Short mmCIF file of C-alpha atoms and ligand atoms in Angstrom, two decimals:
data_model
loop_
_atom_site.label_atom_id
_atom_site.label_comp_id
_atom_site.label_asym_id
_atom_site.label_seq_id
_atom_site.Cartn_x
_atom_site.Cartn_y
_atom_site.Cartn_z
CA MET A 1 -1.78 0.51 -10.50
CA ALA A 2 -3.37 -2.89 -10.08
CA ARG A 3 -5.54 -3.30 -7.03
CA HIS A 4 -3.73 -4.75 -4.06
CA PHE A 5 -6.27 -7.59 -3.57
CA GLY A 6 -7.38 -7.88 -7.19
CA ASP A 7 -10.10 -6.24 -9.20
CA ASP A 8 -12.81 -8.60 -8.00
CA TRP A 9 -12.23 -7.95 -4.30
CA LEU A 10 -15.40 -6.31 -3.02
CA ILE A 11 -15.61 -3.14 -1.02
CA PRO A 12 -18.66 -2.15 1.07
CA ALA A 13 -21.64 -0.80 -0.90
CA LEU A 14 -21.30 2.93 -1.31
CA ASP A 15 -23.57 5.08 0.87
CA PRO A 16 -23.59 8.75 1.91
CA PHE A 17 -21.28 7.97 4.83
CA ASN A 18 -18.51 6.02 3.07
CA GLU A 19 -18.72 7.38 -0.50
CA SER A 20 -16.13 10.11 -0.03
CA TRP A 21 -13.68 7.62 1.58
CA PHE A 22 -13.78 5.33 -1.46
CA THR A 23 -14.14 7.95 -4.24
CA ALA A 24 -12.68 11.34 -3.33
CA GLY A 25 -9.00 10.59 -3.64
CA LYS A 26 -8.33 12.28 -0.29
CA ILE A 27 -8.58 11.31 3.32
CA THR A 28 -11.69 12.66 4.97
CA VAL A 29 -13.04 11.92 8.44
CA GLN A 30 -16.11 13.03 10.35
CA SER A 31 -15.92 15.76 12.92
CA CYS A 32 -18.74 16.35 15.39
CA ASP A 33 -20.08 19.91 15.15
CA ASP A 34 -21.19 19.74 18.78
CA CYS A 35 -18.20 18.27 20.67
CA GLY A 36 -15.36 18.42 18.07
CA VAL A 37 -14.49 14.71 18.25
CA PHE A 38 -13.13 13.11 15.09
CA GLN A 39 -14.41 9.67 14.17
CA HIS A 40 -13.78 7.09 11.49
CA PRO A 41 -15.42 5.15 10.00
CA PRO A 42 -18.26 7.69 9.59
CA GLU A 43 -21.64 7.05 11.21
CA ASP A 44 -24.88 8.89 11.61
CA VAL A 45 -24.31 9.61 15.33
CA CYS A 46 -21.29 10.95 17.20
CA GLY A 47 -19.75 8.17 19.23
CA SER A 48 -18.85 10.62 21.96
CA CYS A 49 -21.88 12.90 22.57
CA GLN A 50 -24.52 11.14 20.39
CA GLY A 51 -24.98 14.38 18.46
CA THR A 52 -26.11 14.14 14.85
CA ALA A 53 -24.47 17.31 13.48
CA LEU A 54 -21.44 15.78 11.76
CA SER A 55 -19.26 17.26 9.06
CA PHE A 56 -16.54 15.79 6.86
CA VAL A 57 -13.09 17.33 7.19
CA GLU A 58 -10.11 16.72 4.92
CA CYS A 59 -6.88 15.48 6.49
CA SER A 60 -3.38 15.72 5.09
CA GLY A 61 -3.35 12.07 4.05
CA GLU A 62 -0.43 11.30 6.34
CA GLY A 63 -0.30 9.41 9.56
CA THR A 64 1.54 7.00 11.82
CA VAL A 65 1.32 3.21 12.05
CA GLU A 66 -0.19 2.45 15.45
CA SER A 67 -0.61 -1.32 15.01
CA VAL A 68 0.33 -3.95 12.44
CA ALA A 69 -0.79 -7.54 12.05
CA VAL A 70 0.64 -9.88 9.41
CA VAL A 71 -1.84 -12.37 8.02
CA HIS A 72 -0.38 -15.71 6.97
CA HIS A 73 -3.57 -17.77 6.70
CA PRO A 74 -6.14 -16.61 4.16
CA VAL A 75 -9.47 -15.95 5.83
CA HIS A 76 -11.18 -15.95 2.45
CA PRO A 77 -10.34 -18.04 -0.67
CA GLY A 78 -9.91 -14.81 -2.62
CA LEU A 79 -6.92 -13.91 -0.45
CA SER A 80 -5.02 -17.17 -1.00
CA ASP A 81 -2.60 -15.64 -3.50
CA HIS A 82 -1.95 -12.56 -1.37
CA CYS A 83 -0.60 -14.06 1.88
CA PRO A 84 1.26 -12.97 3.77
CA TYR A 85 -0.14 -9.42 3.85
CA ALA A 86 -0.20 -6.77 6.51
CA ILE A 87 -3.16 -4.95 8.03
CA VAL A 88 -2.26 -1.67 9.68
CA VAL A 89 -4.04 0.80 11.93
CA VAL A 90 -3.02 4.36 11.00
CA SER A 91 -3.60 7.33 13.29
CA LEU A 92 -4.47 10.19 11.01
CA ASP A 93 -2.61 13.50 11.18
CA GLY A 94 -5.01 16.35 11.88
CA ALA A 95 -7.72 14.12 13.34
CA PRO A 96 -6.70 12.97 16.82
CA GLY A 97 -8.54 9.82 17.84
CA ALA A 98 -9.45 8.87 14.26
CA ASN A 99 -7.76 5.78 12.87
CA ALA A 100 -7.92 4.12 9.48
CA ILE A 101 -7.39 0.46 8.76
CA GLY A 102 -5.63 -0.46 5.55
CA ASN A 103 -2.72 -2.02 3.70
CA ILE A 104 0.87 -0.97 3.13
CA LEU A 105 1.80 -1.27 -0.53
CA ASN A 106 5.52 -0.50 -0.65
CA ARG A 107 6.97 -2.73 2.09
CA ASP A 108 7.13 -6.44 2.70
CA PRO A 109 4.85 -7.27 5.63
CA GLY A 110 7.83 -8.08 7.89
CA ASP A 111 9.31 -4.64 7.28
CA ILE A 112 6.37 -2.70 8.67
CA SER A 113 6.55 -1.51 12.27
CA ILE A 114 4.68 0.59 14.75
CA GLY A 115 5.69 4.28 14.56
CA GLN A 116 6.45 4.33 10.85
CA ARG A 117 5.21 7.38 9.02
CA VAL A 118 2.84 6.66 6.13
CA ARG A 119 0.94 8.56 3.49
CA ALA A 120 -2.20 7.67 1.62
CA VAL A 121 -2.16 6.55 -1.99
CA PHE A 122 -5.27 5.78 -3.96
CA GLU A 123 -5.97 2.73 -6.13
CA PRO A 124 -8.15 3.53 -9.14
CA ALA A 125 -10.89 0.89 -9.56
CA LYS A 126 -14.44 0.33 -10.70
CA ASP A 127 -17.13 -0.78 -8.29
CA ALA A 128 -18.08 -4.27 -9.49
CA LYS A 129 -21.77 -3.78 -8.70
CA THR A 130 -22.40 -0.19 -9.80
CA GLY A 131 -19.55 0.66 -12.15
CA ALA A 132 -18.78 3.74 -10.07
CA ASP A 133 -15.23 5.07 -10.28
CA LEU A 134 -13.35 4.38 -7.06
CA LEU A 135 -10.12 5.67 -5.55
CA ILE A 136 -9.48 3.17 -2.75
CA PRO A 137 -7.23 4.48 0.04
CA GLN A 138 -4.11 2.45 0.74
CA TRP A 139 -0.89 3.39 2.51
CA GLU A 140 2.83 3.69 1.75
CA VAL A 141 5.69 4.10 4.20
CA VAL A 142 7.44 7.43 3.61
ZN1 ZN B 201 -19.98 14.79 19.49
#
């Protein structure tokens, strides 16, 4: 599978908070050990109770499209050949309140709508800076 936005499209530098998201090949989110809130993207503090005891939990990899925006104007020259493309917000099954932002690979942008069920798929890639093996989460309508 070729990367959706090309092999040279950068992702954030890997760190202890985002590494599992970009490398594990599964959908994981943080859960606060103190108050039970799920949050994504992961941080060092719970956004609800400011606790610092946070664990990663694995989700099913399925969810629901909560929002979709179709981009027609490239905001970066590297995206010129990819317009139009859709950006979706996916509510994650098993992690109420946690949403992921991503792309839908198997539908034209105009055929994506709120409420569609989606599942995660993972794009194999190499991190351009470190050479680390990546499995970048993307989404497909089921
Ligand atoms: Zn908390």
